[in-house]
Coordinates of C-alpha atoms in Angstrom, one line a residue:
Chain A
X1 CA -86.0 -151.8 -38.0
X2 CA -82.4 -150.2 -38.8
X3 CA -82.7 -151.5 -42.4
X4 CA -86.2 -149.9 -42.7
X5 CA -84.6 -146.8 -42.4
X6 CA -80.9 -147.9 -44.6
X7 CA -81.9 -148.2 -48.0
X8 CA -84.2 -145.0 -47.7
X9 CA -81.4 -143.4 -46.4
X10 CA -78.4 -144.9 -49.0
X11 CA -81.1 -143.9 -51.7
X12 CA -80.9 -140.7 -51.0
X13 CA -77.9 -140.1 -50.3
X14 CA -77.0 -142.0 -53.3
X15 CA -78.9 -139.0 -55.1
X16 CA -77.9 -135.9 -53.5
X17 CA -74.0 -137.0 -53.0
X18 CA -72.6 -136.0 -56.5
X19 CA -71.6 -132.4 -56.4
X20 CA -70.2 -132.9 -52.8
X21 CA -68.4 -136.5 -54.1
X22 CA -66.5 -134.7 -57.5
X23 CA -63.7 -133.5 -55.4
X24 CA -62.4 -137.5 -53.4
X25 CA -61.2 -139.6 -54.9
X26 CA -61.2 -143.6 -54.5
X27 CA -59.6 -145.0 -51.2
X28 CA -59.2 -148.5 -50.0
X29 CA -62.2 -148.0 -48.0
X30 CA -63.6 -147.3 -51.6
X31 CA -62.1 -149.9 -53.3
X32 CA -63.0 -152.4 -50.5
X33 CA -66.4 -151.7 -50.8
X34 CA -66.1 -152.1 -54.9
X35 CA -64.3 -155.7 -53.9
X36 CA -67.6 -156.4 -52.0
X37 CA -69.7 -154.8 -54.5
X38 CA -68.1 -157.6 -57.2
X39 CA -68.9 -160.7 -55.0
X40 CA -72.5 -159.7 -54.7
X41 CA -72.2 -159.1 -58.5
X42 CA -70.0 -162.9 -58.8
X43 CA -73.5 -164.0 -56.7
X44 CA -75.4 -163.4 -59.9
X45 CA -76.3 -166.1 -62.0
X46 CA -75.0 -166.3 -65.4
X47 CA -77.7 -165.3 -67.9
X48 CA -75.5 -165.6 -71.1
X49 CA -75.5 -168.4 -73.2
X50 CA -71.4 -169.4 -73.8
X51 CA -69.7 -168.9 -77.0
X52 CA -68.8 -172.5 -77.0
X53 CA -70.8 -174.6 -75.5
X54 CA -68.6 -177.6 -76.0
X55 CA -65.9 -175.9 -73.9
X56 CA -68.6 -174.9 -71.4
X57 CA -70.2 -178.1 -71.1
X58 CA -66.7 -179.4 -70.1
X59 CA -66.0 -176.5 -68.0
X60 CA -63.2 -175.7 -69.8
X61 CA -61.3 -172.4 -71.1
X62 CA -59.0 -173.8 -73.2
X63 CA -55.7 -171.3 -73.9
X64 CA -55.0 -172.7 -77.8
X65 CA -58.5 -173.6 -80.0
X66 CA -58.1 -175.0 -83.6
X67 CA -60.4 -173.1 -86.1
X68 CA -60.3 -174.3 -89.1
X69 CA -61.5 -172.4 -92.4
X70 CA -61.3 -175.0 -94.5
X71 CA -62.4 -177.9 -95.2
X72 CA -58.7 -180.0 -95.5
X73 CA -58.4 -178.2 -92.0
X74 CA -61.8 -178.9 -90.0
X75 CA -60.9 -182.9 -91.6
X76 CA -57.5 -182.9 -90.1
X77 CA -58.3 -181.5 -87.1
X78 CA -60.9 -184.0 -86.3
X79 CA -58.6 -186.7 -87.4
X80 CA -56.3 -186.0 -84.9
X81 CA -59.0 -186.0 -82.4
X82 CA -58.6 -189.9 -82.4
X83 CA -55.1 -191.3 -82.3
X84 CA -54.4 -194.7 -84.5
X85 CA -55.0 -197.0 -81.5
X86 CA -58.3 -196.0 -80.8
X87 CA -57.7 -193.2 -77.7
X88 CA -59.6 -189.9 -77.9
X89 CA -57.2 -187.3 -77.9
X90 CA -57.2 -184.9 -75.1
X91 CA -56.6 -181.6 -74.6
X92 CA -58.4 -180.9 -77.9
X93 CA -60.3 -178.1 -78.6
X94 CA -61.7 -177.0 -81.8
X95 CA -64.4 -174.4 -82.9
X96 CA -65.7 -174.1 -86.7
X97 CA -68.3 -172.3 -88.5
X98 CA -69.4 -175.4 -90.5
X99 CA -71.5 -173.8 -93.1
X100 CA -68.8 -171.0 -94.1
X101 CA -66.1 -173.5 -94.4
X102 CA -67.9 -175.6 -96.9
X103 CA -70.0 -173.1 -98.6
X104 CA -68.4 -170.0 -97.5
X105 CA -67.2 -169.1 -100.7
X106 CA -70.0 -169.2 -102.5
X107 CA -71.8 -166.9 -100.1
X108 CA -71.8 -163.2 -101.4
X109 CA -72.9 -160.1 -98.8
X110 CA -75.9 -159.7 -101.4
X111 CA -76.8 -163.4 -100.6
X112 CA -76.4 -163.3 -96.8
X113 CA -78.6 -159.8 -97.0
X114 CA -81.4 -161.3 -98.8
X115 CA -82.0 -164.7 -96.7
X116 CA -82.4 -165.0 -93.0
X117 CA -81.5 -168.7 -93.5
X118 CA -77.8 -168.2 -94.6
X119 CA -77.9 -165.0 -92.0
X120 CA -78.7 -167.9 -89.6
X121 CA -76.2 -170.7 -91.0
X122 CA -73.5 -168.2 -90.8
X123 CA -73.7 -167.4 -87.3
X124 CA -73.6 -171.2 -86.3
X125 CA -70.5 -172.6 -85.1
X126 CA -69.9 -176.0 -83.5
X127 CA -67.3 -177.0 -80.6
X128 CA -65.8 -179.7 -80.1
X129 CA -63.6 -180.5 -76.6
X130 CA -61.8 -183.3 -75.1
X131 CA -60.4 -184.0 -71.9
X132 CA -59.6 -186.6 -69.2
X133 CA -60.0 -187.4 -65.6
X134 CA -56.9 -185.1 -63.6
X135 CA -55.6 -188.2 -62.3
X136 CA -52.8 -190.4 -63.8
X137 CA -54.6 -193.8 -63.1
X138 CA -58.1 -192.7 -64.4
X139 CA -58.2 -192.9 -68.2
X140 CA -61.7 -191.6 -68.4
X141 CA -61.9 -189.5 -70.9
X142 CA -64.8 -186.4 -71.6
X143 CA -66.1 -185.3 -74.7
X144 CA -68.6 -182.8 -76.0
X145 CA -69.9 -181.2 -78.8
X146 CA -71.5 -177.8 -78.7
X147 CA -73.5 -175.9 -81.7
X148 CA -73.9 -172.3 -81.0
X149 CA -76.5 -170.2 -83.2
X150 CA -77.6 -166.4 -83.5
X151 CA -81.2 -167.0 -84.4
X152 CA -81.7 -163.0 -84.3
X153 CA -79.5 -160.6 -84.4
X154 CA -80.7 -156.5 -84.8
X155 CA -77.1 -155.6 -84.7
X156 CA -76.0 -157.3 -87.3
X157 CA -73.2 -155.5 -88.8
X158 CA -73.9 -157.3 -92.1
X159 CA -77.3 -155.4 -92.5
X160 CA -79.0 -151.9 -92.6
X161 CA -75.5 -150.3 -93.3
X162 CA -76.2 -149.0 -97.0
X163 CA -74.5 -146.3 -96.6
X164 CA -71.2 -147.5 -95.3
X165 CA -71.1 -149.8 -98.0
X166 CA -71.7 -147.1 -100.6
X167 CA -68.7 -144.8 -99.5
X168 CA -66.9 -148.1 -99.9
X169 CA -68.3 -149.1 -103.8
X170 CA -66.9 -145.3 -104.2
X171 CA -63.2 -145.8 -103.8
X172 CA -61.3 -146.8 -106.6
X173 CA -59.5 -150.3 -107.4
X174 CA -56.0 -151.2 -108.3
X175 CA -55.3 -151.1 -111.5
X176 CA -51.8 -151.6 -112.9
X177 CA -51.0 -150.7 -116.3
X178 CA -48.6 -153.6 -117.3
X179 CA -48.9 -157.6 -116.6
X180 CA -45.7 -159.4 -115.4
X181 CA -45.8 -161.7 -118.4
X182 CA -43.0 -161.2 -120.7
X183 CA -40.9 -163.8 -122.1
X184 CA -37.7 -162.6 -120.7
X185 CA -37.4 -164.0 -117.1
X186 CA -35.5 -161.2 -115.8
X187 CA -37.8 -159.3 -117.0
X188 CA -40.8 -161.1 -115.7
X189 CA -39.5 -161.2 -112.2
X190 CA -38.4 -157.3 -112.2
X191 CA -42.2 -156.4 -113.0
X192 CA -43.9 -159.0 -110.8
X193 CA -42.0 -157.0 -108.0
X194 CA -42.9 -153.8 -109.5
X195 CA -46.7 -155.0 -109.1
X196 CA -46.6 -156.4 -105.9
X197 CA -44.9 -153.4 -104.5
X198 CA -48.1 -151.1 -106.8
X199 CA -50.5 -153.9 -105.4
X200 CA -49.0 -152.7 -101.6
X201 CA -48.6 -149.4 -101.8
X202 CA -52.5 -148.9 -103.4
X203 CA -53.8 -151.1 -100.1
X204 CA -51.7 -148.7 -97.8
X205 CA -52.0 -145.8 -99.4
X206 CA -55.7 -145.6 -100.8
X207 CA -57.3 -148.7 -99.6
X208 CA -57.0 -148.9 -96.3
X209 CA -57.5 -145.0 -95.2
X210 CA -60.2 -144.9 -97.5
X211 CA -62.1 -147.6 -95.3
X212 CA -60.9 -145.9 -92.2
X213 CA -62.7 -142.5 -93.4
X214 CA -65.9 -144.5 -94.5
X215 CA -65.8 -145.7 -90.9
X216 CA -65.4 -142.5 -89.1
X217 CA -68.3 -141.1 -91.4
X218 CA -71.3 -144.1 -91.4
X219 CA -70.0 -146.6 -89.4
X220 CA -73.6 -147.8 -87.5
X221 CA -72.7 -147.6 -84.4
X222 CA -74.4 -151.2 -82.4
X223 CA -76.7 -150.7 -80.1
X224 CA -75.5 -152.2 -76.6
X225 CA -79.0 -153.3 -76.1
X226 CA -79.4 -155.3 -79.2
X227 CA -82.4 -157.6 -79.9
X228 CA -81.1 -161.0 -80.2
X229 CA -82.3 -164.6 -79.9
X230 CA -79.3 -167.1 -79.1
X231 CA -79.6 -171.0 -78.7
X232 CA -77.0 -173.7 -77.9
X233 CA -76.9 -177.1 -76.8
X234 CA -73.9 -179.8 -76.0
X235 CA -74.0 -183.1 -75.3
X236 CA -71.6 -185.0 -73.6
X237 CA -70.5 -188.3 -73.4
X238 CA -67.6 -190.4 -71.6
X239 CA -65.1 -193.5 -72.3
X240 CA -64.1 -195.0 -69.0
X241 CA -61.0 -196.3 -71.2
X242 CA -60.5 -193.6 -73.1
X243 CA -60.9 -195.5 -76.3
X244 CA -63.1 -194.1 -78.4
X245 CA -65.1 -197.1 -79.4
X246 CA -66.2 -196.9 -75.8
X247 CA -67.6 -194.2 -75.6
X248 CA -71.3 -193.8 -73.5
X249 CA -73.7 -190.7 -73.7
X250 CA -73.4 -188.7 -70.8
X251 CA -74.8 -185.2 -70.0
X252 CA -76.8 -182.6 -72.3
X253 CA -76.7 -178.8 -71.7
X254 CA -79.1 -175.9 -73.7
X255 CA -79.6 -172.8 -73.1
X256 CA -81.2 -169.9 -74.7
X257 CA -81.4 -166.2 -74.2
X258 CA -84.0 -163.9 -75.8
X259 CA -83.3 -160.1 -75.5
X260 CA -85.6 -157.6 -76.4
X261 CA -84.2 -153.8 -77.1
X262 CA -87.3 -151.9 -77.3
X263 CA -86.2 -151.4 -81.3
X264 CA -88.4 -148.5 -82.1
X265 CA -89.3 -147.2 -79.0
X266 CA -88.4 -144.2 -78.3
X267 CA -86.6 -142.8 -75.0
X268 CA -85.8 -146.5 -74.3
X269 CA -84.3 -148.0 -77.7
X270 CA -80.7 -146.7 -77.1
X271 CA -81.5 -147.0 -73.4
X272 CA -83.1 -150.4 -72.0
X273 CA -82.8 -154.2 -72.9
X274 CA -84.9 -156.9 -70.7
X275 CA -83.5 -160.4 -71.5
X276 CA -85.0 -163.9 -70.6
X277 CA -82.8 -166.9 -70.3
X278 CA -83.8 -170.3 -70.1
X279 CA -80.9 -173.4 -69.5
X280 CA -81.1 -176.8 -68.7
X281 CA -78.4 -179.6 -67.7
X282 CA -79.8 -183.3 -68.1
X283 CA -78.1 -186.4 -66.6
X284 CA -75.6 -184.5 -64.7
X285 CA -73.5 -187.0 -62.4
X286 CA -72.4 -185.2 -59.4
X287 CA -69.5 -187.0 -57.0
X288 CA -69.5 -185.8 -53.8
X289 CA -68.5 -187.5 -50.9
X290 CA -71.6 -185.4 -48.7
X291 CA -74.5 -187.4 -51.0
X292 CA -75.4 -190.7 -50.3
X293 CA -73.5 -192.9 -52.2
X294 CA -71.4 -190.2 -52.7
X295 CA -72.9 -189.8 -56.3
X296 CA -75.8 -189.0 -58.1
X297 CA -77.7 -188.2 -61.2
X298 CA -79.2 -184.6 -61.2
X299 CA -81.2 -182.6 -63.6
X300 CA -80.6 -178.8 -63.1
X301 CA -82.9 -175.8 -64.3
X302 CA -82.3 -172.5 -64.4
X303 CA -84.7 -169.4 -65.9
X304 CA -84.0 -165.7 -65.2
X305 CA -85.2 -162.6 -66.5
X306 CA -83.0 -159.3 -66.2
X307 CA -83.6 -155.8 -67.0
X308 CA -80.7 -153.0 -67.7
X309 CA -81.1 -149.6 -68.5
X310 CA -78.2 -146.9 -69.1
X311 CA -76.9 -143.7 -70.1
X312 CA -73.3 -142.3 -70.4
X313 CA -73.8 -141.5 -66.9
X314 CA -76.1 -143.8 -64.9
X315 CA -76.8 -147.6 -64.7
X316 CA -79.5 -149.4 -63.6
X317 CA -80.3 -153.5 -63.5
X318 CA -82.6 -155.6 -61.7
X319 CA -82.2 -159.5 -62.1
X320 CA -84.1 -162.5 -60.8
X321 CA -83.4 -165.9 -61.3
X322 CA -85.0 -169.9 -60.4
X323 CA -82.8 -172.7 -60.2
X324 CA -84.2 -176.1 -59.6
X325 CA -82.2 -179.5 -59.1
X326 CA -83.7 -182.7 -59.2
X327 CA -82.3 -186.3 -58.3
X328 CA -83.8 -189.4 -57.9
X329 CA -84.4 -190.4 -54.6
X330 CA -84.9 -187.0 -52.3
X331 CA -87.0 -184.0 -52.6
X332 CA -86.4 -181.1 -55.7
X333 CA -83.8 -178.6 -54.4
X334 CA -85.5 -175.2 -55.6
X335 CA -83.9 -171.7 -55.3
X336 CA -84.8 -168.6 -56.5
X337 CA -82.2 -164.7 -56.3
X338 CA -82.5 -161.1 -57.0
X339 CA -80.3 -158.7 -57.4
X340 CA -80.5 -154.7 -57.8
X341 CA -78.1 -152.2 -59.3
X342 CA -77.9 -149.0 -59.8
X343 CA -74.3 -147.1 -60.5
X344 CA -74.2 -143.0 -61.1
X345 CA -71.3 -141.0 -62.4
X346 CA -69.7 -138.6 -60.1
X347 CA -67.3 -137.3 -62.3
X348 CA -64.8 -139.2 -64.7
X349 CA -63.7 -142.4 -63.6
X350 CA -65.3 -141.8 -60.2
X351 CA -68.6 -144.2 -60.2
X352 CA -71.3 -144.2 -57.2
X353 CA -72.3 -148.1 -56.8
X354 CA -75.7 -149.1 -55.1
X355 CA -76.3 -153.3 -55.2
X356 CA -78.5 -155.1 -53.5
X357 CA -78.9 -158.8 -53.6
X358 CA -80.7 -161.7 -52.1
X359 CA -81.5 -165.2 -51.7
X360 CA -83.8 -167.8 -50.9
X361 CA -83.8 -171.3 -51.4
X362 CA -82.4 -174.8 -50.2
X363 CA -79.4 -174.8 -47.6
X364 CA -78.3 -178.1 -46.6
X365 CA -77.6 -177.1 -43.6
X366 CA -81.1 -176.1 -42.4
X367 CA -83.6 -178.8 -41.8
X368 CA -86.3 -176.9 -43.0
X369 CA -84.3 -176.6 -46.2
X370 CA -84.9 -172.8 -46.3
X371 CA -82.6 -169.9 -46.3
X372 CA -82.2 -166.4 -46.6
X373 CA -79.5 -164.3 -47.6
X374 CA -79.4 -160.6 -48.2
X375 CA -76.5 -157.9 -49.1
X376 CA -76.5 -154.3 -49.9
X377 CA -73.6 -153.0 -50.9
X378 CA -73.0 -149.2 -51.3
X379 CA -69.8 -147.3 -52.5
X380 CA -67.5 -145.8 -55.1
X381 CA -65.8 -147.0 -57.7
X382 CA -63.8 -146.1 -61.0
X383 CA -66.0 -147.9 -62.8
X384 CA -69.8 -148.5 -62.8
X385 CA -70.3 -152.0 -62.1
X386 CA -73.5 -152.1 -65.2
X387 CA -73.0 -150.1 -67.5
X388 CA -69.1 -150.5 -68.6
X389 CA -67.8 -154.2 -68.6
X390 CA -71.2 -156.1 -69.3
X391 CA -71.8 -153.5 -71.8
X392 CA -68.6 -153.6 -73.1
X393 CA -68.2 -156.9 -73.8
X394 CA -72.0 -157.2 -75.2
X395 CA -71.0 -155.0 -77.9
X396 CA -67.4 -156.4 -78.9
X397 CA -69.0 -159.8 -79.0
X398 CA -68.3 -161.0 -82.3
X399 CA -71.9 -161.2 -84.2
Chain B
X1 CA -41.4 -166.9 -110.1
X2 CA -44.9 -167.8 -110.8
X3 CA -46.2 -169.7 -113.3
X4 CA -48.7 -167.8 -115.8
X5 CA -52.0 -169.8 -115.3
X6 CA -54.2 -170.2 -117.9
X7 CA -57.9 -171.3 -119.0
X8 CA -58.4 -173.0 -122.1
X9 CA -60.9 -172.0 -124.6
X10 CA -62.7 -174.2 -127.6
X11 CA -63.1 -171.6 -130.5
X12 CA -66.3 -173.6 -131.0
X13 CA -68.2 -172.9 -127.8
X14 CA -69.1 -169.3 -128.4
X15 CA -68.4 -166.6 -126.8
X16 CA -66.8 -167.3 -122.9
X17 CA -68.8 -166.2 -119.9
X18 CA -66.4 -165.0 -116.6
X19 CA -67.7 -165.0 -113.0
X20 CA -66.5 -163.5 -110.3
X21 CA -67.7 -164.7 -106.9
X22 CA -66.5 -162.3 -103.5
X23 CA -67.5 -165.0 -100.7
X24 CA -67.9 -165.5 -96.8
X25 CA -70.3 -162.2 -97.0
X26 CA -67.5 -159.9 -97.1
X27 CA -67.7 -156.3 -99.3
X28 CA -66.2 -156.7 -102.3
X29 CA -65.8 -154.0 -105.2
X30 CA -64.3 -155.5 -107.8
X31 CA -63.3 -155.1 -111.9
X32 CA -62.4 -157.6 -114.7
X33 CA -60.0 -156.4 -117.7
X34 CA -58.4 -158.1 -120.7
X35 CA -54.6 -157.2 -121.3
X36 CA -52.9 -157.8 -124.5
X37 CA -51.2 -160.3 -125.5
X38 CA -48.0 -158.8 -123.7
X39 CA -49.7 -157.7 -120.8
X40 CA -50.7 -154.8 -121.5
X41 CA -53.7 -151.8 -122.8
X42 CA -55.9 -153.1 -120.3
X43 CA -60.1 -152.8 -120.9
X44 CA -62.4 -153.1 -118.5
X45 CA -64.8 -155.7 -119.4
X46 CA -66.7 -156.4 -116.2
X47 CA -67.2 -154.3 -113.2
X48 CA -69.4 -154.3 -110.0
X49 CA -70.2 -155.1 -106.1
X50 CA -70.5 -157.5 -104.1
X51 CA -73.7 -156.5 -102.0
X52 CA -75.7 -155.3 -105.0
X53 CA -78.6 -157.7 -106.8
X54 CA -76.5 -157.2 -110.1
X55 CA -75.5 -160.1 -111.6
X56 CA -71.9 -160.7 -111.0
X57 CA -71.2 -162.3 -114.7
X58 CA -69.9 -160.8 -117.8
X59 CA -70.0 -162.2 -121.4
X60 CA -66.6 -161.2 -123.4
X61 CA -68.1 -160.6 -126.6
X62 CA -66.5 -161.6 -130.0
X63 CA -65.0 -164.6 -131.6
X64 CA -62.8 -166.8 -128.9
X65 CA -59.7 -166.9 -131.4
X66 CA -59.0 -163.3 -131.0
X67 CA -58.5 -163.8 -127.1
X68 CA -56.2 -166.5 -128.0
X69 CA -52.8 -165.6 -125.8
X70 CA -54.5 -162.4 -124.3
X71 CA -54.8 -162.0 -120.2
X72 CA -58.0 -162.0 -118.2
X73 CA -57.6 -159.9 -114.8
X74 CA -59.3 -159.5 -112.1
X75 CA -58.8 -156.9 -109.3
X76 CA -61.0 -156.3 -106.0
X77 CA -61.0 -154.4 -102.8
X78 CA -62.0 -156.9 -100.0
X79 CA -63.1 -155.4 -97.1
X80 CA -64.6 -157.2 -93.7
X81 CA -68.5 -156.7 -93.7
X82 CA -68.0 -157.1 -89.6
X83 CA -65.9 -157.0 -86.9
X84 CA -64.4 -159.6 -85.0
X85 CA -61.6 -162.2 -85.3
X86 CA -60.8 -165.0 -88.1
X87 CA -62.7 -163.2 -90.7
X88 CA -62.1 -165.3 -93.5
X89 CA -62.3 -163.8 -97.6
X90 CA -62.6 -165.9 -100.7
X91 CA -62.6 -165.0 -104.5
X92 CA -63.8 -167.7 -107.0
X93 CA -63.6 -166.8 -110.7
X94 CA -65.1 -168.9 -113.4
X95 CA -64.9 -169.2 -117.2
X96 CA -67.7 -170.9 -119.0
X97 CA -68.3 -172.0 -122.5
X98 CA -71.6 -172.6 -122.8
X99 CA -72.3 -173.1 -119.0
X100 CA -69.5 -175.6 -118.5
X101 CA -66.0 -174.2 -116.3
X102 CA -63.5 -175.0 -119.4
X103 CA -59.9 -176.1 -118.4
X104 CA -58.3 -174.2 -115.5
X105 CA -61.2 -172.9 -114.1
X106 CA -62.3 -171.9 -111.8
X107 CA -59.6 -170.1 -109.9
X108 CA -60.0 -169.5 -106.5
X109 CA -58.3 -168.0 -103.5
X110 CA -58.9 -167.5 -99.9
X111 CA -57.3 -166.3 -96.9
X112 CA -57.3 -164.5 -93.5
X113 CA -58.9 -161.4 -93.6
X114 CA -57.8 -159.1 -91.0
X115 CA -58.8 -156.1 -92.8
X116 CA -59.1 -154.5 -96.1
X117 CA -57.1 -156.1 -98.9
X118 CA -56.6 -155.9 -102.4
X119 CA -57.0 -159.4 -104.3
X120 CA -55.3 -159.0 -108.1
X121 CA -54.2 -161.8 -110.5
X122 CA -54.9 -162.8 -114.0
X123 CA -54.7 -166.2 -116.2
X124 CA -53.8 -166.3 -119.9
X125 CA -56.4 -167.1 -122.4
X126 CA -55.3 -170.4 -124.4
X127 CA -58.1 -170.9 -127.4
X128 CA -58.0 -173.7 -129.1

């Protein structure tokens, strides 16, 4: 009965607080309930697909990651990946864009604009990982391969930016007067320095604040809610031994996303982006000493569908998600979450959070196999818990 | 010191075709000239862009002996088409006689590109 009346309440007073809120600012009280606010947030499931899905597929976040940009380099690095006695290497992690290091120079900006198949090629890369089992008597080793691709991208920086590129064709290029060629060596080294220090000075002095004004002037600025369409998939496989020749298929992982930014409609295409994500894990073994046998072999769906909207000064999000786990020899394990957001800006750096979140699905713990949880999480914050870091990072992403 | 590269030409062949190639879909504005036999008067012989439908190919008209020990340059501003780490430029340029690279070509660079840059360097024309 008390929650009947709560969220009306919050709601409310989530709406008329603002001009009374300017003046506080955050507490611990505050920040505690921003701490809680995050875990309900954590609670979320993970509707991105990852940047390397090798790495991911290994659940790994490896600190140093070999990309190559050549060909000599990508070779070499997967050389090493095997030592000469046969061992996988571990510890490896590599990521490559396979089609610009073996064609990449031959690909102009007037080629990549025209075809939406080297647009596509270009935006694949591939990751490789290694690693073993974390004890010293276990010499399995794991290794996947990922392939990552941008199948759609409106934000493409590459594209619809004619007029950026034009202020660019408008600044000049270096040209030096006098080649360092003549005959007398002294001579010839004295005026190769005198270029290179021309060649410098042009870049520093013309070049580069040149592009920087360009910028300022017609950089496009990306849209946080971008169309996109993103694949990726990673098999797996395992060498008890470690030896490469060993080596058995293990699991597979894909997921997709597909993100819609309402391009062309207006009062929501700067404002709104609904995104639908689809990933599956195949042949999953699971150890755990609670299943019986203390292992098993699990297939693992998830689907979700969220929707964000935003302006400079409020944030809204709604998310629901499915999971479903199967294994042979007990029932499907089915779950299904939402979540609600809403954040509103009280003044600068001072953020009114409103979350809500719930679940309902398997517990193992419950013979009926059903649970429910439920939050609701209400508070301020410097920072609104949509709109800033998701957004954020969406548009640094590298396209 | 470096050496002075150079292409060679056959005097036979006709007039040389050069091709400049700006690759891994990065802006490029770039401009071909032919120095002097001591490195110097340059003329612009080829100019253009990278993003453009223009074909990015110049024909240096004339008889090939009078290039003989004369400098083919090339200078362009590289600039990354997107943000982001490891952005990567090439340049690839090419002299043909009658659609065949002759000796020395092509000549081709590539590096890091962490953000604008200006690409220069030349080869000496050997006709023979």
């Amino acid at each position: 009965m008390a929650a009947k009346w709560l969220v009306p309440m919050l709601a409310a007073t989530w709406l008329l607080l603002p001009a009374a809120a300017e003046c506080q600012q955050p507490s611990d009280t505050f920040r505690s309930a921003a701490e809680m606010e995050l875990k309900v947030k954590n609670a979320v499931a993970d509707l991105t697909v990852p940047e390397s899905p090798a790495f991911a597929a290994l659940g790994l976040s490896p600190e140093t990651i070999i990309r190559p940009a050549t060909p000599r380099e990508f070779a070499t690095a997967l050389l090493n990946g095997v030592d000469r006695s046969g061992h996988v290497q571990t510890g490896l992690a590599i990521e490559v864009a396979p089609y610009l290091v073996y064609a990449g120079s031959r690909v102009t900006l007037s080629d990549y604009r025209a075809s939406r198949v080297t647009q596509v090629l270009s935006h694949t890369t591939a990751s490789f990982a290694t690693t073993k089992a974390s004890s010293d008597e276990d010499k399995t080793v794991r290794l996947a391969l990922g392939v990552h691709a941008t199948l759609y991208d409106s934000e493409d920086p590459r594209l619809d930016n004619d007029q950026l590129l034009n202020c660019y064709a408008d600044m000049p290029v270096f040209r030096p007067l006098v080649l360092p060629v003549s005959p007398d060596l002294t001579v010839r080294a004295q005026q190769e320095r005198q270029l290179a220090e021309d060649r410098r000075t042009f870049e520093t002095s013309v070049l580069i604040p040149g592009v920087e004004a360009c910028r300022t002037k017609f950089q496009r600025n990306a849209r946080w809610n971008g169309t996109s369409w993103i694949v990726a998939v990673a098999p797996t496989w395992i060498a008890p031994t470690g030896l490469a020749g060993d080596l058995d298929g293990g699991s597979l992982a894909a997921w997709t996303s597909l993100s819609y930014g309402f391009d062309s409609v207006p009062g929501l295409q700067n404002n709104a982006q609904v995104t639908g994500h689809f990933r599956h894990l195949s042949n999953e073994l699971v150890t755990d000493a609670a299943l019986a046998g203390g292992k098993e072999t699990r297939e693992t769906t998830i689907a979700g569908v969220r929707f964000r909207a935003g302006t400079t000064g409020f944030g809204l999000s709604f998310e629901a998600s499915y999971i479903r786990t199967a294994a042979a020899g007990r029932a499907d394990d089915t779950s299904s979450r939402l979540a609600f957001g809403a954040d509103r800006r009280l003044a600068d750096n001072l953020w009114l959070t409103l979350s809500m979140g719930g679940d309902h699905g398997v517990s193992a713990g419950t013979p009926s196999g059903l649970s429910m949880l439920g939050a609701l999480k209400f508070g301020l914050s410097k920072d609104p818990s949509i709109t800033d870091e998701q957004l954020r990072k969406l548009i640094a992403a590298p396209k | 010191m470096a050496d002075i590269k150079s292409v060679r030409l056959n005097a036979a062949d006709g007039p040389p075709n050069v091709e400049i190639t700006i690759g891994h879909a990065q802006f490029g504005k770039y401009e071909l000239q032919l120095f002097d036999t001591d490195g110097r008067n340059p003329v612009v012989v080829g100019s253009g862009l990278s993003h453009d439908k223009l074909p990015d190919n110049f024909q240096i008209d004339g008889d090939p002996r009078s290039l003989n020990g004369r400098f083919l340059s090339w200078s362009a501003n590289i600039i990354p088409a997107a943000a982001g780490a490891n952005q990567q430029f090439s340049l690839t340029v090419n002299v043909r006689q009658k659609n065949r690279d002759v000796a020395g070509s092509p000549i081709a660079v590539q590096g890091a590109l962490p953000g604008a840059h200006v690409e220069f360097g030349f080869v000496k024309l050997e006709v023979g």
